[in-house]
Coordinates of C-alpha atoms and ligand atoms in Angstrom, one line a residue:
M610 CA 0.0 0.1 0.5
T611 CA 1.3 3.5 -1.2
N612 CA 0.4 7.0 0.0
K613 CA -1.7 6.9 -3.9
D614 CA -4.0 4.2 -3.0
L615 CA -4.6 6.4 -0.2
A616 CA -5.3 9.0 -2.2
N617 CA -7.3 7.5 -4.2
A618 CA -8.7 6.0 -1.3
I619 CA -9.6 9.0 0.2
F620 CA -11.2 11.0 -3.6
P621 CA -11.1 8.4 -6.2
D622 CA -13.2 11.1 -8.1
I623 CA -10.5 13.2 -8.6
T624 CA -9.1 12.4 -12.3
K625 CA -7.2 16.1 -12.5
T626 CA -4.4 17.3 -11.8
I627 CA -2.6 20.7 -10.8
A628 CA -1.3 20.8 -13.9
D629 CA -4.7 20.7 -15.3
Y630 CA -5.6 23.5 -13.1
E631 CA -2.3 25.6 -14.1
N632 CA -3.0 25.5 -17.9
M633 CA -7.0 26.2 -17.4
Y634 CA -5.6 29.5 -15.1
P635 CA -2.1 30.8 -17.1
E636 CA -0.4 32.9 -16.1
R637 CA -1.6 36.4 -16.7
N638 CA -1.3 38.7 -19.9
L639 CA -0.5 41.9 -17.4
P640 CA 2.4 44.6 -18.4
E641 CA 5.8 44.0 -16.6
G642 CA 5.2 45.1 -12.7
A643 CA 2.2 45.0 -12.5
K644 CA 0.7 44.2 -9.5
V645 CA -2.4 41.2 -9.0
T646 CA -4.0 42.2 -5.2
R647 CA -7.3 40.7 -3.8
F648 CA -10.0 41.6 -1.4
A649 CA -10.8 38.4 0.4
P650 CA -13.3 38.7 3.0
S651 CA -15.1 35.7 4.7
P652 CA -19.3 36.7 4.3
T653 CA -20.2 37.9 7.9
G654 CA -23.3 39.4 7.4
Y655 CA -21.3 42.3 8.7
M656 CA -18.4 44.8 7.0
H657 CA -15.7 45.7 9.2
L658 CA -14.4 49.1 8.3
G659 CA -10.3 46.9 9.0
G660 CA -11.3 45.0 6.3
F661 CA -12.3 47.9 3.8
Y662 CA -9.1 49.7 4.4
Q663 CA -7.6 46.7 3.6
A664 CA -10.0 46.5 -0.3
I665 CA -8.2 51.2 -1.0
I666 CA -5.2 49.4 -0.7
D667 CA -6.0 46.2 -2.5
Y668 CA -7.3 48.7 -5.2
V669 CA -4.6 51.6 -5.1
L670 CA -2.1 48.9 -5.5
A671 CA -3.6 47.7 -8.1
K672 CA -4.8 50.6 -10.2
N673 CA -0.9 52.4 -9.2
S674 CA 0.9 49.3 -11.3
N675 CA -2.1 49.4 -14.7
G676 CA -3.0 45.7 -12.5
L677 CA -6.0 44.1 -11.6
F678 CA -8.1 44.0 -7.8
Y679 CA -10.2 40.8 -7.9
L680 CA -13.0 40.0 -4.9
R681 CA -12.9 37.0 -3.3
I682 CA -15.5 35.6 -1.1
E683 CA -14.4 33.1 1.5
D684 CA -17.6 31.2 1.8
T685 CA -15.8 28.3 3.1
D686 CA -16.6 28.1 6.9
T687 CA -19.8 29.7 7.0
K688 CA -22.6 28.0 8.5
R689 CA -25.1 31.0 8.0
E690 CA -27.3 32.2 4.6
V691 CA -24.4 33.7 2.4
K692 CA -26.3 35.9 -0.5
E693 CA -27.0 38.8 2.0
A694 CA -24.0 38.5 3.2
V695 CA -22.4 38.8 0.0
D696 CA -25.2 41.7 -1.3
L697 CA -23.2 43.7 1.6
I698 CA -19.9 43.5 0.6
Y699 CA -20.5 44.0 -2.6
E700 CA -22.8 46.4 -2.6
S701 CA -20.2 48.5 0.0
L702 CA -17.4 48.5 -2.8
N703 CA -19.8 49.9 -4.7
H704 CA -20.8 52.3 -3.3
Y705 CA -17.7 53.6 -3.5
N706 CA -17.0 53.1 -6.4
I707 CA -14.8 50.4 -5.6
I708 CA -15.6 47.8 -8.5
P709 CA -12.9 44.2 -8.8
D710 CA -12.3 44.0 -12.6
E711 CA -13.1 39.8 -11.6
S712 CA -15.8 39.5 -9.2
E713 CA -18.5 36.4 -9.3
Y714 CA -22.0 38.6 -8.6
N715 CA -25.6 37.2 -8.6
G716 CA -25.0 34.2 -11.4
E717 CA -22.4 37.3 -13.1
I718 CA -19.2 36.1 -13.6
K719 CA -15.9 38.5 -14.5
G720 CA -13.3 36.8 -15.1
S721 CA -11.6 33.5 -16.3
Y722 CA -9.5 32.6 -13.4
G723 CA -13.1 32.4 -11.5
P724 CA -15.0 30.3 -9.6
Y725 CA -14.9 33.5 -6.8
F726 CA -16.3 31.4 -4.1
Q727 CA -14.4 29.1 -2.9
S728 CA -16.9 26.7 -2.1
E729 CA -17.7 26.4 -5.6
R730 CA -14.0 25.6 -5.5
K731 CA -14.3 22.0 -3.7
E732 CA -12.9 20.0 -6.9
I733 CA -9.6 22.6 -7.4
Y734 CA -8.7 21.5 -3.7
H735 CA -9.1 18.3 -3.2
T736 CA -6.9 18.2 -6.7
F737 CA -4.0 19.8 -4.4
I738 CA -4.7 17.8 -1.2
K739 CA -5.2 14.9 -3.6
Y740 CA -1.1 15.9 -4.6
L741 CA -0.4 16.4 -0.8
I742 CA -1.2 12.2 0.6
E743 CA 0.7 11.3 -2.6
I744 CA 3.5 13.1 -2.1
G745 CA 3.0 12.1 2.1
R746 CA 2.7 15.5 3.0
A747 CA -1.0 14.8 4.1
Y748 CA -3.1 12.3 5.6
P749 CA -5.8 11.6 8.0
C750 CA -6.0 12.4 11.1
F751 CA -8.6 10.3 12.8
C752 CA -8.5 11.9 16.3
T753 CA -12.3 13.0 18.1
K754 CA -13.2 15.7 20.2
E755 CA -12.7 14.7 23.1
E756 CA -8.6 13.0 22.5
L757 CA -8.0 16.8 20.7
D758 CA -9.4 17.5 24.1
E759 CA -7.9 15.7 26.3
L760 CA -4.0 16.4 24.6
R761 CA -4.7 20.1 24.9
K762 CA -5.2 19.4 28.3
H763 CA -1.7 17.0 28.8
Q764 CA 0.0 20.2 27.3
E765 CA -1.6 23.2 29.2
E766 CA -0.5 20.9 33.0
R767 CA 2.7 20.9 31.6
K768 CA 3.7 24.3 30.1
F769 CA 3.9 23.0 27.1
R770 CA 3.0 25.0 23.5
T771 CA -0.1 23.3 22.6
G772 CA -0.8 21.9 19.3
Y773 CA -0.7 19.3 16.8
Y774 CA 3.0 18.8 16.4
G775 CA 6.0 16.2 16.6
R776 CA 5.2 13.6 18.5
Y777 CA 1.9 14.6 19.6
A778 CA 0.4 13.4 16.2
K779 CA -0.6 10.1 16.4
C780 CA -2.1 10.2 13.4
R781 CA 0.5 11.1 11.0
V782 CA 2.5 8.0 12.2
L783 CA -1.1 5.3 11.2
P784 CA 0.4 2.7 8.5
I785 CA -1.9 3.5 5.5
D786 CA -3.1 -0.2 5.3
E787 CA -4.7 1.2 8.7
Q788 CA -5.8 4.6 7.3
I789 CA -7.7 3.1 4.5
K790 CA -9.7 0.1 6.3
K791 CA -10.6 3.8 8.7
I792 CA -11.8 5.2 5.6
Q793 CA -13.6 2.4 3.9
N794 CA -14.9 1.3 6.7
G795 CA -16.4 5.8 7.1
E796 CA -14.2 6.5 10.5
E797 CA -14.7 10.4 10.6
Y798 CA -11.2 12.3 10.1
V799 CA -10.0 15.4 8.8
I800 CA -7.5 16.2 6.5
R801 CA -3.8 17.2 7.9
F802 CA -1.0 18.6 6.4
K803 CA 2.9 16.5 7.1
S804 CA 5.1 19.8 8.7
E805 CA 8.7 19.2 8.7
G806 CA 9.4 22.0 10.3
N807 CA 11.3 22.5 13.6
F808 CA 10.3 25.4 16.0
D809 CA 13.3 25.6 17.0
L810 CA 14.1 26.5 14.2
K811 CA 14.1 30.4 12.6
F812 CA 13.4 31.8 9.4
K813 CA 13.5 34.6 8.2
T814 CA 10.7 36.9 5.5
E815 CA 9.7 40.0 4.7
D816 CA 6.8 41.2 4.9
L817 CA 6.4 44.5 3.1
V818 CA 5.4 46.6 6.2
K819 CA 7.1 44.9 8.9
G820 CA 10.0 44.9 6.7
T821 CA 12.4 41.1 7.1
L822 CA 10.8 39.1 10.2
E823 CA 12.0 36.1 11.8
L824 CA 10.5 33.6 12.9
S825 CA 10.7 30.1 14.1
Q826 CA 9.4 27.3 11.6
N827 CA 5.9 26.4 11.6
D828 CA 5.9 22.6 12.6
E829 CA 2.1 22.0 13.8
D830 CA 0.0 19.9 11.6
F831 CA -2.6 21.5 11.1
V832 CA -5.8 21.0 9.6
I833 CA -6.9 21.9 6.4
M834 CA -9.8 19.7 4.9
K835 CA -12.8 20.0 7.1
S836 CA -14.3 17.0 7.9
S837 CA -17.8 17.6 8.2
D838 CA -18.1 19.9 4.5
K839 CA -14.9 18.4 3.3
L840 CA -13.9 21.8 2.2
P841 CA -10.8 23.5 3.1
T842 CA -9.7 25.8 6.1
Y843 CA -8.8 28.8 5.0
H844 CA -5.0 28.4 6.0
F845 CA -4.9 26.4 2.8
A846 CA -7.6 28.2 0.5
H847 CA -5.7 30.6 0.1
I848 CA -2.1 29.2 -0.6
V849 CA -3.8 27.3 -3.7
D850 CA -5.9 30.2 -5.1
D851 CA -3.7 33.2 -4.8
Y852 CA -1.2 30.3 -7.0
L853 CA -4.2 29.5 -9.1
M854 CA -5.2 33.5 -9.3
H855 CA -1.8 34.3 -9.8
T856 CA -1.9 36.8 -6.6
T857 CA 0.8 39.0 -6.6
H858 CA 0.7 40.2 -3.2
V859 CA -2.0 39.4 -0.5
V860 CA -3.7 42.6 2.0
R861 CA -4.9 40.8 5.7
G862 CA -5.0 42.0 8.9
E863 CA -1.8 41.6 11.2
E864 CA -3.2 39.1 12.9
W865 CA -2.4 36.5 10.3
L866 CA 1.8 37.2 11.1
S867 CA 1.0 34.1 13.2
S868 CA 0.4 31.9 10.6
L869 CA 2.2 32.9 7.9
P870 CA 5.2 30.2 9.2
K871 CA 2.7 28.6 8.4
H872 CA 0.8 28.9 4.9
L873 CA 5.5 29.5 3.3
E874 CA 5.2 25.7 4.2
L875 CA 2.7 25.5 1.8
F876 CA 3.6 27.3 -0.8
K877 CA 7.1 24.6 0.0
A878 CA 5.9 21.5 -0.2
F879 CA 3.7 22.7 -3.7
G880 CA 7.2 24.6 -4.9
F881 CA 5.2 27.1 -5.7
K882 CA 6.8 31.2 -5.5
A883 CA 5.0 33.4 -2.3
P884 CA 2.8 36.5 -3.3
K885 CA 4.3 39.0 -1.2
Y886 CA 2.8 39.7 1.9
V887 CA 1.3 43.3 3.3
H888 CA 0.4 42.9 6.6
T889 CA -1.6 45.9 7.8
P890 CA -1.5 47.7 11.9
L891 CA -4.3 46.9 12.9
L892 CA -7.4 50.3 12.8
V893 CA -7.1 51.9 16.2
K894 CA -8.5 54.9 18.8
K895 CA -8.5 56.5 21.5
D896 CA -10.8 55.5 24.4
G897 CA -9.9 58.0 27.6
N898 CA -7.0 58.3 27.7
S899 CA -5.5 54.6 26.0
V900 CA -5.8 53.1 22.5
R901 CA -7.3 50.6 21.5
K902 CA -8.5 48.6 18.8
I903 CA -12.1 49.8 17.2
S904 CA -14.2 46.8 17.6
K905 CA -17.7 45.6 16.1
R906 CA -19.0 45.3 19.8
K907 CA -17.7 48.4 21.4
D908 CA -17.9 50.6 18.0
P909 CA -20.9 51.1 15.9
E910 CA -17.8 53.0 13.9
A911 CA -15.8 50.3 12.9
S912 CA -19.3 49.0 11.0
M913 CA -19.5 50.3 6.8
A914 CA -22.7 51.2 7.6
Y915 CA -22.3 53.8 10.0
Y916 CA -20.7 56.0 7.3
K917 CA -23.2 55.2 4.7
D918 CA -26.2 55.6 7.2
K919 CA -24.9 59.0 8.6
G920 CA -24.3 60.2 4.8
Y921 CA -20.5 61.0 4.7
P922 CA -19.9 61.8 1.4
T923 CA -17.4 58.9 0.0
E924 CA -14.6 60.6 -1.2
A925 CA -13.9 62.2 3.1
V926 CA -14.1 58.5 4.3
I927 CA -12.3 57.4 1.1
E928 CA -9.9 60.1 2.1
A929 CA -9.4 59.5 5.4
L930 CA -8.6 56.4 5.3
M931 CA -5.9 57.1 2.4
T932 CA -4.1 59.7 5.5
I933 CA -4.2 56.5 8.1
I934 CA -2.8 54.1 4.5
N935 CA 0.6 57.1 4.3
S936 CA 0.9 59.6 6.3
N937 CA 1.6 61.6 3.5
Y938 CA -1.1 61.6 1.4
E939 CA -2.9 64.4 3.4
E940 CA 0.2 66.7 1.2
W941 CA -0.3 64.5 -2.4
H942 CA -3.5 65.4 -2.5
T943 CA -3.6 69.2 -1.5
Q944 CA -0.7 69.2 -4.8
N945 CA -2.6 67.1 -6.8
P946 CA -5.6 68.5 -5.6
D947 CA -7.5 66.7 -9.5
K948 CA -6.5 63.3 -9.4
K949 CA -8.0 60.4 -7.9
F950 CA -7.0 59.1 -4.8
Y951 CA -6.0 55.9 -6.5
E952 CA -3.3 57.9 -7.9
F953 CA -1.6 58.6 -5.4
V954 CA 1.5 55.5 -5.1
Y955 CA 1.4 53.6 -1.8
S956 CA 4.2 52.6 -0.3
P957 CA 3.6 49.5 2.6
K958 CA 7.1 50.8 3.8
K959 CA 5.6 53.7 4.9
M960 CA 2.8 52.4 6.8
S961 CA 2.9 52.4 10.8
S962 CA 3.7 48.7 11.4
S963 CA 2.0 49.3 15.3
G964 CA -1.2 50.5 15.2
A965 CA -3.0 52.9 12.2
F966 CA -5.2 55.7 14.8
F967 CA -8.3 56.4 13.1
D968 CA -9.6 59.2 13.7
L969 CA -13.6 60.6 13.4
D970 CA -13.5 63.7 14.2
K971 CA -10.3 64.2 11.8
L972 CA -12.9 62.3 9.6
D973 CA -15.4 64.9 10.4
N974 CA -13.0 67.5 9.4
I975 CA -12.0 65.8 6.6
S976 CA -15.7 66.0 5.8
R977 CA -16.8 69.3 6.1
N978 CA -14.1 70.7 3.7
I979 CA -15.0 68.1 1.6
I980 CA -18.6 69.3 1.7
S981 CA -17.9 72.8 2.0
K982 CA -16.1 73.2 -1.8
M983 CA -19.6 71.2 -2.8
T984 CA -21.5 73.6 -5.7
K985 CA -24.6 74.0 -4.5
D986 CA -26.5 71.6 -6.9
E987 CA -23.6 68.7 -6.6
V988 CA -24.5 69.1 -2.2
Y989 CA -28.6 69.1 -2.8
D990 CA -28.4 65.8 -5.3
N991 CA -26.1 64.2 -2.2
L992 CA -28.5 65.1 0.0
L993 CA -31.6 64.2 -1.7
N994 CA -29.9 60.9 -2.5
W995 CA -29.8 60.3 1.1
A996 CA -32.5 61.8 2.6
N997 CA -34.2 59.1 0.1
E998 CA -32.4 56.6 1.4
Y999 CA -32.7 56.9 4.7
N1000 CA -35.2 60.4 5.9
K1001 CA -37.7 60.4 3.6
E1002 CA -39.5 62.7 4.9
F1003 CA -36.9 65.7 4.3
A1004 CA -36.4 64.5 1.2
D1005 CA -40.3 65.6 0.8
I1006 CA -40.4 68.4 2.0
I1007 CA -36.4 69.3 0.8
S1008 CA -37.5 68.4 -3.1
E1009 CA -41.0 70.8 -3.1
D1010 CA -39.0 73.9 -4.2
I1011 CA -35.8 73.2 -5.0
D1012 CA -35.1 76.3 -6.2
Y1013 CA -35.6 77.2 -2.5
T1014 CA -33.5 74.3 -1.0
K1015 CA -30.5 74.9 -2.9
S1016 CA -30.7 78.6 -2.1
I1017 CA -31.1 77.5 1.5
L1018 CA -28.1 75.4 1.2
N1019 CA -26.2 77.8 -0.9
I1020 CA -25.4 80.6 1.7
E1021 CA -22.7 81.0 2.5
R1022 CA -20.7 78.5 0.0
E1023 CA -19.5 78.4 -4.0
Q1024 CA -17.2 81.4 -2.5
K1025 CA -13.4 81.6 -1.7
K1026 CA -14.2 80.5 1.9
P1027 CA -17.5 79.0 1.8
R1028 CA -18.7 77.9 5.6
K1029 CA -17.5 74.4 6.6
D1030 CA -20.5 73.7 8.5
Y1031 CA -22.0 70.2 7.4
A1032 CA -19.9 66.9 8.2
Y1033 CA -22.6 64.2 6.9
Y1034 CA -25.9 64.4 5.2
S1035 CA -27.5 63.8 8.8
D1036 CA -27.0 66.5 10.1
I1037 CA -28.3 68.9 7.1
E1038 CA -32.1 68.8 8.6
N1039 CA -30.6 69.7 12.3
Q1040 CA -28.5 73.2 10.9
I1041 CA -31.7 74.1 8.6
W1042 CA -34.5 73.0 10.0
Y1043 CA -35.8 76.0 10.7
M1044 CA -35.9 77.6 7.3
F1045 CA -38.8 75.6 6.3
P1046 CA -42.0 77.4 7.7
E1047 CA -43.8 73.4 8.0
L1048 CA -40.3 72.3 10.4
F1049 CA -40.5 75.2 12.5
D1050 CA -43.7 74.6 13.5
K1051 CA -43.4 71.1 14.1
H1052 CA -40.4 72.4 16.1
E1053 CA -40.3 72.2 20.0
L1054 CA -39.0 75.4 20.4
S1055 CA -36.5 76.9 22.2
Y1056 CA -35.4 80.1 22.1
E1057 CA -31.7 80.6 22.6
W1058 CA -31.5 84.5 23.3
G1059 CA -27.8 85.7 24.7
K1060 CA -26.8 89.2 26.6
I1061 CA -29.9 90.6 25.9
N1062 CA -33.0 87.7 27.6
D1063 CA -35.7 89.9 29.2
L1064 CA -38.4 89.5 27.4
N1065 CA -39.7 93.4 26.6
D1066 CA -36.4 94.2 25.6
I1067 CA -36.9 91.8 23.5
K1068 CA -39.8 92.2 22.0
N1069 CA -39.0 96.1 21.9
I1070 CA -36.4 95.3 19.6
V1071 CA -37.2 93.1 17.3
N1072 CA -41.2 95.2 16.7
T1073 CA -38.9 98.2 16.1
Y1074 CA -36.6 96.6 13.7
F1075 CA -39.4 94.8 10.9
N1076 CA -41.7 97.7 12.3
D1077 CA -39.2 100.6 11.0
Y1078 CA -36.0 99.5 9.7
Y1079 CA -35.8 95.8 7.3
S1080 CA -37.1 95.9 3.9
S1081 CA -36.3 92.8 2.0
S1082 CA -34.9 95.0 -1.0
D1083 CA -31.8 96.1 0.7
D1084 CA -29.1 95.4 -0.6
K1085 CA -26.9 94.3 2.6
D1086 CA -24.1 97.5 3.7
T1087 CA -28.0 99.4 4.2
W1088 CA -29.0 96.3 5.9
F1089 CA -26.2 96.8 8.2
N1090 CA -25.8 100.0 9.0
K1091 CA -29.9 99.0 9.6
V1092 CA -29.5 97.7 12.4
K1093 CA -26.6 100.1 12.8
E1094 CA -29.2 102.3 13.4
L1095 CA -31.3 100.6 15.0
S1096 CA -29.0 100.1 18.1
E1097 CA -28.1 103.4 18.6
K1098 CA -31.7 104.7 18.4
L1099 CA -31.8 101.9 21.5
G1100 CA -28.7 103.2 23.1
Y1101 CA -26.6 99.8 22.5
C1102 CA -23.2 100.7 21.7
T1103 CA -22.4 100.4 17.6
D1104 CA -18.9 100.8 18.5
M1105 CA -17.2 97.5 18.8
K1106 CA -13.8 98.1 20.6
A1107 CA -15.6 100.7 22.9
Y1108 CA -18.1 98.4 24.7
K1109 CA -15.3 95.6 25.0
E1110 CA -13.6 97.9 26.8
N1111 CA -16.2 99.1 28.8
P1112 CA -18.6 96.3 28.5
D1113 CA -20.4 96.8 31.3
N1114 CA -21.2 100.7 30.6
Y1115 CA -23.7 99.7 28.7
K1116 CA -26.7 97.5 27.7
G1117 CA -25.3 95.6 25.4
S1118 CA -24.1 96.2 21.6
V1119 CA -24.8 95.7 18.1
A1120 CA -24.6 92.0 17.8
D1121 CA -26.3 91.5 21.1
V1122 CA -29.1 93.3 18.9
S1123 CA -28.2 91.4 16.1
T1124 CA -28.4 88.5 17.4
V1125 CA -31.9 89.0 19.5
I1126 CA -32.8 89.5 16.3
R1127 CA -31.0 86.1 14.5
V1128 CA -32.6 84.5 17.3
A1129 CA -36.2 85.5 17.0
I1130 CA -36.8 84.2 14.0
T1131 CA -34.1 81.0 14.0
T1132 CA -34.0 80.4 17.3
K1133 CA -30.7 80.1 17.5
S1134 CA -27.7 81.9 18.4
M1135 CA -25.8 80.7 15.8
T1136 CA -26.3 80.3 11.9
P1137 CA -25.2 81.0 8.5
D1138 CA -25.3 84.1 7.9
L1139 CA -28.6 86.5 8.6
Y1140 CA -29.2 88.2 5.7
E1141 CA -29.8 85.4 3.6
I1142 CA -31.3 84.6 6.0
L1143 CA -34.1 86.9 5.5
K1144 CA -33.8 87.3 2.8
L1145 CA -34.9 84.6 1.9
L1146 CA -38.6 84.1 3.9
S1147 CA -41.4 85.2 3.4
T1148 CA -42.5 88.3 5.1
N1149 CA -45.6 86.1 5.7
E1150 CA -43.4 84.0 7.6
L1151 CA -41.5 86.6 9.1
N1152 CA -44.4 88.4 10.5
K1153 CA -45.8 84.9 11.9
R1154 CA -42.2 84.2 13.8
I1155 CA -42.1 87.1 15.4
N1156 CA -45.4 87.3 16.7
L1157 CA -44.2 84.2 17.6
I1158 CA -42.4 86.2 21.0
K1159 CA -44.8 87.1 23.1
Ligands
LIG889 N1 -11.7 35.1 4.2 C1 -10.3 36.6 5.4 C2 -10.5 37.2 6.6 O1 -11.9 37.4 5.4 C3 -9.4 36.5 4.8 C4 -7.8 37.0 4.7 C5 -6.8 36.8 3.5 O2 -7.5 37.9 3.3 O3 -6.0 36.5 3.0 O4 -10.1 37.2 7.5

């Protein structure tokens, strides 16, 4: 009995060889230096910011080099319904216009290196596993869960390294005829890789982010095929896929670094050249005085849904991630405002190798800046798109009179130093509701009076102003002068310098008077340009609001 007999007993139906697959998936026809990258998420039903950040790196690496970026769904491990989870992955990438060059979605296949779902590649994996068995580098293991638990306990009690290796790997020495007999008897088994490594020996390897690493050799006979569904484990599947799909750069989270020796030993066992690895640092955040990993359980911003729900412009999220991917991105972007983010030449070496600090305040700043530079038409369209999905009532209101809404959005916009007040689209209603009579009527009003807060003084200012001074046809200078005249008439200081020197000598200043007018009309003490606001609201609406001040 030989290894070949064992391989045939396990995979009697596998007739193809590795060479057959090599012929089916030949070297890609790409220009010199082109990088082939992949985003390879497991369909968990959750799109983590950390995964998306890796996808951006994949995308940029591929685009930078006239290469290719593909999407592979790693669904060998999932017991749940995959369809919705895959939709989520696809839609998240799509939302940011990160479109894979190759993928499989809704039955539509783009690219000829598929299938792009691991669950559809079983026969390929079996062919590769069969080969390893034939050359004596893989074997069936019949150990039960109880036996493995017992082994772990034994190792833990003696403070030995845990795992199935060396003398603990008892199934590696079972005679072949016994192995075949057990299989024919229908005994359950997994397939394990037969390691030739020595944990006490170190080897050197390059990671493009971390630099040269010195790691212990793998000596574990790890599982490469599970018993239940005969699907491969991640360790095994990614080797075969990245080999056949000709991936040049594997970008993945640094949590995989510890299993790198396993992967490299597998590549070696097949005689394949390993791809280059880019192990990305964890995304971290400040939490009080400490810095910790951004976690799905604790942080809503760990989910990509957070950014879409809140209505961040996609460019803002990408820019925030790009600046942590390479800190010189910001400077490059300022110098090349018209270039696309993926034209930036990403350098893995320049990544922080400890932790990548993601800061929501920074994102808000980036986003405010981006929204402020949009034209009124752009911001309107984006707002409406967002509202149609997340706030239908507001979508209807802003669609009633589109020009009116655009005029509101245009206050202090489309100018050299635009106002930077909106960080995301869901925040806009909070900031402009008072411009819409139907929202104003429904709102529970709470007036933010400032220094002048005596109701008689307030009424006096508001009534005198609107009866004797305000005219909707005034230009801005006239308007401003009238507020000054009013202030003078009512005994408020109009000389701000004098006022600041001796504020107690006056009952208030022209600034306080204009605050009264602002609050009377909007309820808020901070708003965009009051002149513009007054001009946009109808006389009826102004009168209604003046009469509310009682
Ligand atoms: N399926 C793995 C994960 O979701 C991917 C790791 C890789 O990119 O190789 O973590």
